[in-house]
Amino acid sequence: MPSLSSEELSSWIAEFRAHDAGDAADPRAIDVSWDGSLIDTALIVARLGTSGTEVYLKREIGGSPEWTVTFEARETDAQVSAEQVMTLATEVLAVGRLCAFLTERTAQHLREVAGRDGVPSTHG
């Protein structure tokens, strides 16, 4: 799969936000073009406001449209109120929806690229 530019990822984030009212923890596309070994991947970073945890959404190398979420390890325990837990749950749910959206959007992108190149797509 051709690499996804940070501009393209940013436009997908904007598209997601326009259709999803949930708090997706201010996701940001990261430009990985500086590393030629990452040409077939993409990275988005978000911070969960309630816990301060960094969350990474990444598309793995290898042509699959699937995105995964990695939660940064915590050095200390987090003690929060019931209200904060519910807010955190909302943030995590929004990150899950963003991950699903990115997977769907990437599969669509793969089909479009395959169609332009005349190659049959094996993704969704």
Short mmCIF file of N, CA and C in Angstrom, two decimals:
data_model
loop_
_atom_site.label_atom_id
_atom_site.label_comp_id
_atom_site.label_asym_id
_atom_site.label_seq_id
_atom_site.Cartn_x
_atom_site.Cartn_y
_atom_site.Cartn_z
N MET A 1 0.84 -1.18 0.00
CA MET A 1 0.00 0.00 0.00
C MET A 1 0.88 1.24 0.00
N PRO A 2 0.52 2.21 -0.81
CA PRO A 2 1.26 3.47 -0.75
C PRO A 2 1.12 4.09 0.63
N SER A 3 2.12 4.84 1.01
CA SER A 3 2.09 5.46 2.34
C SER A 3 0.95 6.47 2.42
N LEU A 4 0.46 6.65 3.63
CA LEU A 4 -0.57 7.65 3.89
C LEU A 4 0.14 8.88 4.46
N SER A 5 -0.06 10.02 3.85
CA SER A 5 0.59 11.23 4.33
C SER A 5 -0.08 11.72 5.61
N SER A 6 0.65 12.51 6.37
CA SER A 6 0.06 13.07 7.59
C SER A 6 -1.10 14.00 7.22
N GLU A 7 -1.03 14.65 6.06
CA GLU A 7 -2.13 15.51 5.61
C GLU A 7 -3.38 14.68 5.34
N GLU A 8 -3.20 13.52 4.68
CA GLU A 8 -4.34 12.66 4.40
C GLU A 8 -4.94 12.13 5.70
N LEU A 9 -4.08 11.70 6.63
CA LEU A 9 -4.57 11.21 7.91
C LEU A 9 -5.29 12.32 8.67
N SER A 10 -4.75 13.54 8.62
CA SER A 10 -5.40 14.67 9.29
C SER A 10 -6.78 14.92 8.70
N SER A 11 -6.92 14.76 7.38
CA SER A 11 -8.23 14.95 6.75
C SER A 11 -9.19 13.85 7.19
N TRP A 12 -8.69 12.63 7.39
CA TRP A 12 -9.55 11.54 7.88
C TRP A 12 -9.99 11.82 9.31
N ILE A 13 -9.08 12.35 10.12
CA ILE A 13 -9.44 12.71 11.50
C ILE A 13 -10.53 13.78 11.49
N ALA A 14 -10.38 14.79 10.63
CA ALA A 14 -11.39 15.84 10.52
C ALA A 14 -12.73 15.26 10.06
N GLU A 15 -12.68 14.33 9.11
CA GLU A 15 -13.90 13.67 8.63
C GLU A 15 -14.56 12.90 9.77
N PHE A 16 -13.77 12.18 10.56
CA PHE A 16 -14.29 11.44 11.71
C PHE A 16 -14.96 12.39 12.70
N ARG A 17 -14.28 13.48 13.01
CA ARG A 17 -14.81 14.44 13.99
C ARG A 17 -16.10 15.09 13.50
N ALA A 18 -16.21 15.30 12.19
CA ALA A 18 -17.41 15.91 11.63
C ALA A 18 -18.63 15.01 11.77
N HIS A 19 -18.40 13.70 11.85
CA HIS A 19 -19.51 12.74 11.93
C HIS A 19 -19.65 12.08 13.29
N ASP A 20 -18.72 12.31 14.20
CA ASP A 20 -18.74 11.66 15.51
C ASP A 20 -18.61 12.73 16.57
N ALA A 21 -19.65 12.88 17.38
CA ALA A 21 -19.66 13.94 18.39
C ALA A 21 -18.85 13.58 19.63
N GLY A 22 -18.39 12.32 19.73
CA GLY A 22 -17.65 11.89 20.92
C GLY A 22 -16.28 12.52 21.02
N ASP A 23 -15.73 12.49 22.22
CA ASP A 23 -14.40 13.04 22.47
C ASP A 23 -13.36 12.01 22.09
N ALA A 24 -12.64 12.25 21.01
CA ALA A 24 -11.59 11.33 20.56
C ALA A 24 -10.22 11.75 21.06
N ALA A 25 -10.19 12.49 22.16
CA ALA A 25 -8.94 12.82 22.85
C ALA A 25 -7.94 13.56 21.97
N ASP A 26 -8.43 14.45 21.11
CA ASP A 26 -7.60 15.31 20.28
C ASP A 26 -6.52 14.53 19.50
N PRO A 27 -6.92 13.61 18.61
CA PRO A 27 -5.93 12.83 17.86
C PRO A 27 -5.14 13.69 16.89
N ARG A 28 -3.87 13.33 16.70
CA ARG A 28 -2.98 14.04 15.78
C ARG A 28 -2.25 13.04 14.91
N ALA A 29 -2.21 13.31 13.61
CA ALA A 29 -1.45 12.46 12.69
C ALA A 29 0.02 12.80 12.83
N ILE A 30 0.85 11.76 12.83
CA ILE A 30 2.29 11.93 12.95
C ILE A 30 2.93 11.61 11.61
N ASP A 31 3.80 12.49 11.16
CA ASP A 31 4.51 12.30 9.89
C ASP A 31 5.64 11.30 10.10
N VAL A 32 5.53 10.11 9.49
CA VAL A 32 6.58 9.10 9.60
C VAL A 32 7.39 8.99 8.32
N SER A 33 7.26 9.95 7.41
CA SER A 33 7.95 9.88 6.13
C SER A 33 9.46 9.98 6.26
N TRP A 34 9.95 10.47 7.39
CA TRP A 34 11.39 10.58 7.60
C TRP A 34 12.06 9.22 7.69
N ASP A 35 11.28 8.17 7.98
CA ASP A 35 11.83 6.83 8.15
C ASP A 35 11.36 5.96 6.99
N GLY A 36 12.23 5.72 6.02
CA GLY A 36 11.87 4.93 4.84
C GLY A 36 11.37 3.54 5.16
N SER A 37 11.74 2.99 6.31
CA SER A 37 11.28 1.65 6.67
C SER A 37 9.81 1.66 7.07
N LEU A 38 9.23 2.83 7.30
CA LEU A 38 7.84 2.93 7.72
C LEU A 38 6.90 3.33 6.59
N ILE A 39 7.34 3.15 5.35
CA ILE A 39 6.57 3.64 4.22
C ILE A 39 5.16 3.04 4.15
N ASP A 40 4.97 1.84 4.67
CA ASP A 40 3.69 1.16 4.56
C ASP A 40 2.91 1.19 5.88
N THR A 41 3.10 2.22 6.66
CA THR A 41 2.41 2.30 7.94
C THR A 41 1.89 3.71 8.16
N ALA A 42 1.22 3.92 9.26
CA ALA A 42 0.71 5.24 9.61
C ALA A 42 0.56 5.30 11.12
N LEU A 43 0.62 6.52 11.67
CA LEU A 43 0.58 6.67 13.12
C LEU A 43 -0.24 7.89 13.50
N ILE A 44 -1.09 7.71 14.50
CA ILE A 44 -1.88 8.80 15.08
C ILE A 44 -1.70 8.71 16.59
N VAL A 45 -1.52 9.85 17.23
CA VAL A 45 -1.32 9.90 18.68
C VAL A 45 -2.46 10.71 19.29
N ALA A 46 -2.94 10.25 20.44
CA ALA A 46 -3.96 10.97 21.19
C ALA A 46 -3.63 10.87 22.67
N ARG A 47 -4.09 11.83 23.45
CA ARG A 47 -3.89 11.80 24.91
C ARG A 47 -5.26 11.75 25.57
N LEU A 48 -5.42 10.74 26.43
CA LEU A 48 -6.66 10.65 27.19
C LEU A 48 -6.61 11.70 28.29
N GLY A 49 -7.52 12.65 28.24
CA GLY A 49 -7.49 13.78 29.17
C GLY A 49 -7.66 13.39 30.62
N THR A 50 -8.48 12.40 30.89
CA THR A 50 -8.76 12.01 32.27
C THR A 50 -7.55 11.39 32.94
N SER A 51 -6.83 10.53 32.22
CA SER A 51 -5.71 9.81 32.82
C SER A 51 -4.35 10.36 32.39
N GLY A 52 -4.33 11.17 31.33
CA GLY A 52 -3.06 11.67 30.82
C GLY A 52 -2.28 10.63 30.04
N THR A 53 -2.90 9.50 29.75
CA THR A 53 -2.25 8.40 29.04
C THR A 53 -2.17 8.71 27.55
N GLU A 54 -1.00 8.49 26.96
CA GLU A 54 -0.84 8.60 25.51
C GLU A 54 -1.38 7.33 24.87
N VAL A 55 -2.09 7.49 23.78
CA VAL A 55 -2.65 6.38 23.03
C VAL A 55 -2.14 6.49 21.60
N TYR A 56 -1.66 5.38 21.07
CA TYR A 56 -1.14 5.35 19.71
C TYR A 56 -2.03 4.48 18.85
N LEU A 57 -2.50 5.02 17.75
CA LEU A 57 -3.25 4.26 16.76
C LEU A 57 -2.30 4.05 15.59
N LYS A 58 -2.10 2.79 15.23
CA LYS A 58 -1.09 2.48 14.22
C LYS A 58 -1.62 1.45 13.24
N ARG A 59 -1.28 1.67 12.00
CA ARG A 59 -1.53 0.68 10.96
C ARG A 59 -0.23 -0.06 10.73
N GLU A 60 -0.28 -1.36 10.87
CA GLU A 60 0.93 -2.17 10.75
C GLU A 60 1.39 -2.27 9.30
N ILE A 61 2.64 -2.53 9.13
CA ILE A 61 3.23 -2.75 7.81
C ILE A 61 2.71 -4.08 7.26
N GLY A 62 2.44 -4.13 5.96
CA GLY A 62 2.09 -5.41 5.36
C GLY A 62 0.82 -5.41 4.53
N GLY A 63 0.21 -4.27 4.32
CA GLY A 63 -0.93 -4.21 3.42
C GLY A 63 -2.29 -4.39 4.04
N SER A 64 -2.38 -4.83 5.29
CA SER A 64 -3.68 -4.96 5.93
C SER A 64 -4.23 -3.58 6.26
N PRO A 65 -5.54 -3.40 6.11
CA PRO A 65 -6.11 -2.09 6.45
C PRO A 65 -6.33 -1.91 7.95
N GLU A 66 -6.10 -2.96 8.74
CA GLU A 66 -6.43 -2.92 10.17
C GLU A 66 -5.52 -1.98 10.95
N TRP A 67 -6.14 -1.17 11.79
CA TRP A 67 -5.45 -0.30 12.73
C TRP A 67 -5.55 -0.92 14.12
N THR A 68 -4.55 -0.67 14.96
CA THR A 68 -4.57 -1.15 16.34
C THR A 68 -4.33 0.03 17.27
N VAL A 69 -4.70 -0.17 18.54
CA VAL A 69 -4.52 0.86 19.57
C VAL A 69 -3.53 0.34 20.60
N THR A 70 -2.55 1.17 20.94
CA THR A 70 -1.60 0.86 22.01
C THR A 70 -1.74 1.92 23.08
N PHE A 71 -1.90 1.48 24.33
CA PHE A 71 -1.97 2.39 25.46
C PHE A 71 -0.59 2.46 26.09
N GLU A 72 -0.06 3.67 26.23
CA GLU A 72 1.25 3.87 26.84
C GLU A 72 1.23 3.33 28.27
N ALA A 73 2.32 2.69 28.68
CA ALA A 73 2.42 2.16 30.04
C ALA A 73 2.45 3.31 31.05
N ARG A 74 1.86 3.05 32.21
CA ARG A 74 1.84 4.04 33.29
C ARG A 74 2.94 3.72 34.29
N GLU A 75 3.59 4.74 34.80
CA GLU A 75 4.61 4.55 35.83
C GLU A 75 4.00 4.54 37.22
N THR A 76 2.84 5.17 37.36
CA THR A 76 2.20 5.25 38.68
C THR A 76 0.75 4.80 38.57
N ASP A 77 0.20 4.42 39.70
CA ASP A 77 -1.22 4.07 39.76
C ASP A 77 -2.06 5.32 39.52
N ALA A 78 -3.26 5.11 39.01
CA ALA A 78 -4.18 6.22 38.79
C ALA A 78 -5.41 5.99 39.67
N GLN A 79 -5.66 6.93 40.57
CA GLN A 79 -6.84 6.86 41.42
C GLN A 79 -7.80 7.94 40.94
N VAL A 80 -9.01 7.51 40.55
CA VAL A 80 -9.96 8.45 39.97
C VAL A 80 -11.34 8.24 40.58
N SER A 81 -12.17 9.26 40.46
CA SER A 81 -13.55 9.21 40.96
C SER A 81 -14.43 8.45 39.97
N ALA A 82 -15.65 8.16 40.39
CA ALA A 82 -16.62 7.50 39.51
C ALA A 82 -16.87 8.34 38.27
N GLU A 83 -17.00 9.64 38.46
CA GLU A 83 -17.23 10.53 37.32
C GLU A 83 -16.06 10.50 36.35
N GLN A 84 -14.84 10.48 36.87
CA GLN A 84 -13.66 10.42 36.01
C GLN A 84 -13.59 9.09 35.26
N VAL A 85 -14.00 8.00 35.91
CA VAL A 85 -14.03 6.69 35.23
C VAL A 85 -15.00 6.74 34.06
N MET A 86 -16.17 7.34 34.26
CA MET A 86 -17.14 7.43 33.18
C MET A 86 -16.62 8.31 32.04
N THR A 87 -15.92 9.39 32.38
CA THR A 87 -15.32 10.24 31.36
C THR A 87 -14.24 9.48 30.60
N LEU A 88 -13.41 8.75 31.34
CA LEU A 88 -12.36 7.94 30.71
C LEU A 88 -12.98 6.89 29.78
N ALA A 89 -14.06 6.26 30.22
CA ALA A 89 -14.74 5.27 29.38
C ALA A 89 -15.22 5.90 28.08
N THR A 90 -15.73 7.12 28.16
CA THR A 90 -16.18 7.84 26.97
C THR A 90 -15.00 8.11 26.04
N GLU A 91 -13.86 8.51 26.61
CA GLU A 91 -12.67 8.77 25.81
C GLU A 91 -12.17 7.50 25.12
N VAL A 92 -12.14 6.39 25.87
CA VAL A 92 -11.66 5.12 25.30
C VAL A 92 -12.62 4.64 24.21
N LEU A 93 -13.91 4.78 24.43
CA LEU A 93 -14.90 4.41 23.42
C LEU A 93 -14.69 5.22 22.14
N ALA A 94 -14.43 6.51 22.29
CA ALA A 94 -14.19 7.37 21.12
C ALA A 94 -12.93 6.93 20.38
N VAL A 95 -11.89 6.54 21.10
CA VAL A 95 -10.67 6.05 20.46
C VAL A 95 -10.98 4.76 19.70
N GLY A 96 -11.80 3.89 20.28
CA GLY A 96 -12.21 2.66 19.60
C GLY A 96 -12.98 2.95 18.32
N ARG A 97 -13.88 3.93 18.38
CA ARG A 97 -14.62 4.31 17.17
C ARG A 97 -13.68 4.89 16.12
N LEU A 98 -12.71 5.69 16.55
CA LEU A 98 -11.74 6.24 15.61
C LEU A 98 -10.93 5.12 14.97
N CYS A 99 -10.51 4.15 15.75
CA CYS A 99 -9.75 3.01 15.23
C CYS A 99 -10.57 2.26 14.17
N ALA A 100 -11.84 2.01 14.46
CA ALA A 100 -12.71 1.32 13.50
C ALA A 100 -12.89 2.17 12.24
N PHE A 101 -13.06 3.48 12.40
CA PHE A 101 -13.20 4.39 11.27
C PHE A 101 -11.95 4.36 10.39
N LEU A 102 -10.77 4.41 11.02
CA LEU A 102 -9.52 4.40 10.26
C LEU A 102 -9.35 3.09 9.50
N THR A 103 -9.74 1.98 10.11
CA THR A 103 -9.66 0.68 9.43
C THR A 103 -10.57 0.68 8.21
N GLU A 104 -11.79 1.17 8.38
CA GLU A 104 -12.75 1.23 7.27
C GLU A 104 -12.24 2.16 6.17
N ARG A 105 -11.74 3.32 6.57
CA ARG A 105 -11.26 4.31 5.60
C ARG A 105 -10.04 3.80 4.85
N THR A 106 -9.15 3.07 5.55
CA THR A 106 -7.96 2.51 4.91
C THR A 106 -8.36 1.42 3.92
N ALA A 107 -9.32 0.58 4.27
CA ALA A 107 -9.80 -0.45 3.35
C ALA A 107 -10.37 0.20 2.08
N GLN A 108 -11.11 1.29 2.26
CA GLN A 108 -11.65 2.02 1.12
C GLN A 108 -10.51 2.58 0.27
N HIS A 109 -9.51 3.13 0.91
CA HIS A 109 -8.34 3.68 0.21
C HIS A 109 -7.65 2.57 -0.59
N LEU A 110 -7.48 1.40 0.00
CA LEU A 110 -6.85 0.27 -0.69
C LEU A 110 -7.64 -0.12 -1.94
N ARG A 111 -8.98 -0.14 -1.82
CA ARG A 111 -9.82 -0.47 -2.97
C ARG A 111 -9.67 0.58 -4.07
N GLU A 112 -9.63 1.86 -3.68
CA GLU A 112 -9.49 2.93 -4.67
C GLU A 112 -8.15 2.85 -5.39
N VAL A 113 -7.08 2.62 -4.64
CA VAL A 113 -5.75 2.51 -5.25
C VAL A 113 -5.69 1.30 -6.17
N ALA A 114 -6.26 0.17 -5.73
CA ALA A 114 -6.26 -1.03 -6.56
C ALA A 114 -7.06 -0.79 -7.84
N GLY A 115 -8.17 -0.07 -7.73
CA GLY A 115 -8.98 0.24 -8.90
C GLY A 115 -8.24 1.11 -9.90
N ARG A 116 -7.50 2.08 -9.41
CA ARG A 116 -6.71 2.96 -10.29
C ARG A 116 -5.59 2.18 -10.96
N ASP A 117 -5.00 1.24 -10.22
CA ASP A 117 -3.87 0.48 -10.74
C ASP A 117 -4.31 -0.77 -11.50
N GLY A 118 -5.63 -1.03 -11.52
CA GLY A 118 -6.13 -2.21 -12.22
C GLY A 118 -5.82 -3.51 -11.51
N VAL A 119 -5.58 -3.45 -10.20
CA VAL A 119 -5.26 -4.65 -9.42
C VAL A 119 -6.48 -5.00 -8.58
N PRO A 120 -6.93 -6.26 -8.63
CA PRO A 120 -8.07 -6.62 -7.79
C PRO A 120 -7.72 -6.50 -6.31
N SER A 121 -8.64 -5.94 -5.52
CA SER A 121 -8.41 -5.75 -4.09
C SER A 121 -8.90 -6.97 -3.33
N THR A 122 -8.16 -7.34 -2.28
CA THR A 122 -8.57 -8.45 -1.42
C THR A 122 -9.12 -7.94 -0.11
N HIS A 123 -9.28 -6.62 0.04
CA HIS A 123 -9.73 -6.02 1.31
C HIS A 123 -11.14 -5.49 1.16
N GLY A 124 -12.05 -6.02 2.05
CA GLY A 124 -13.42 -5.60 2.25
C GLY A 124 -14.14 -5.03 1.15
#
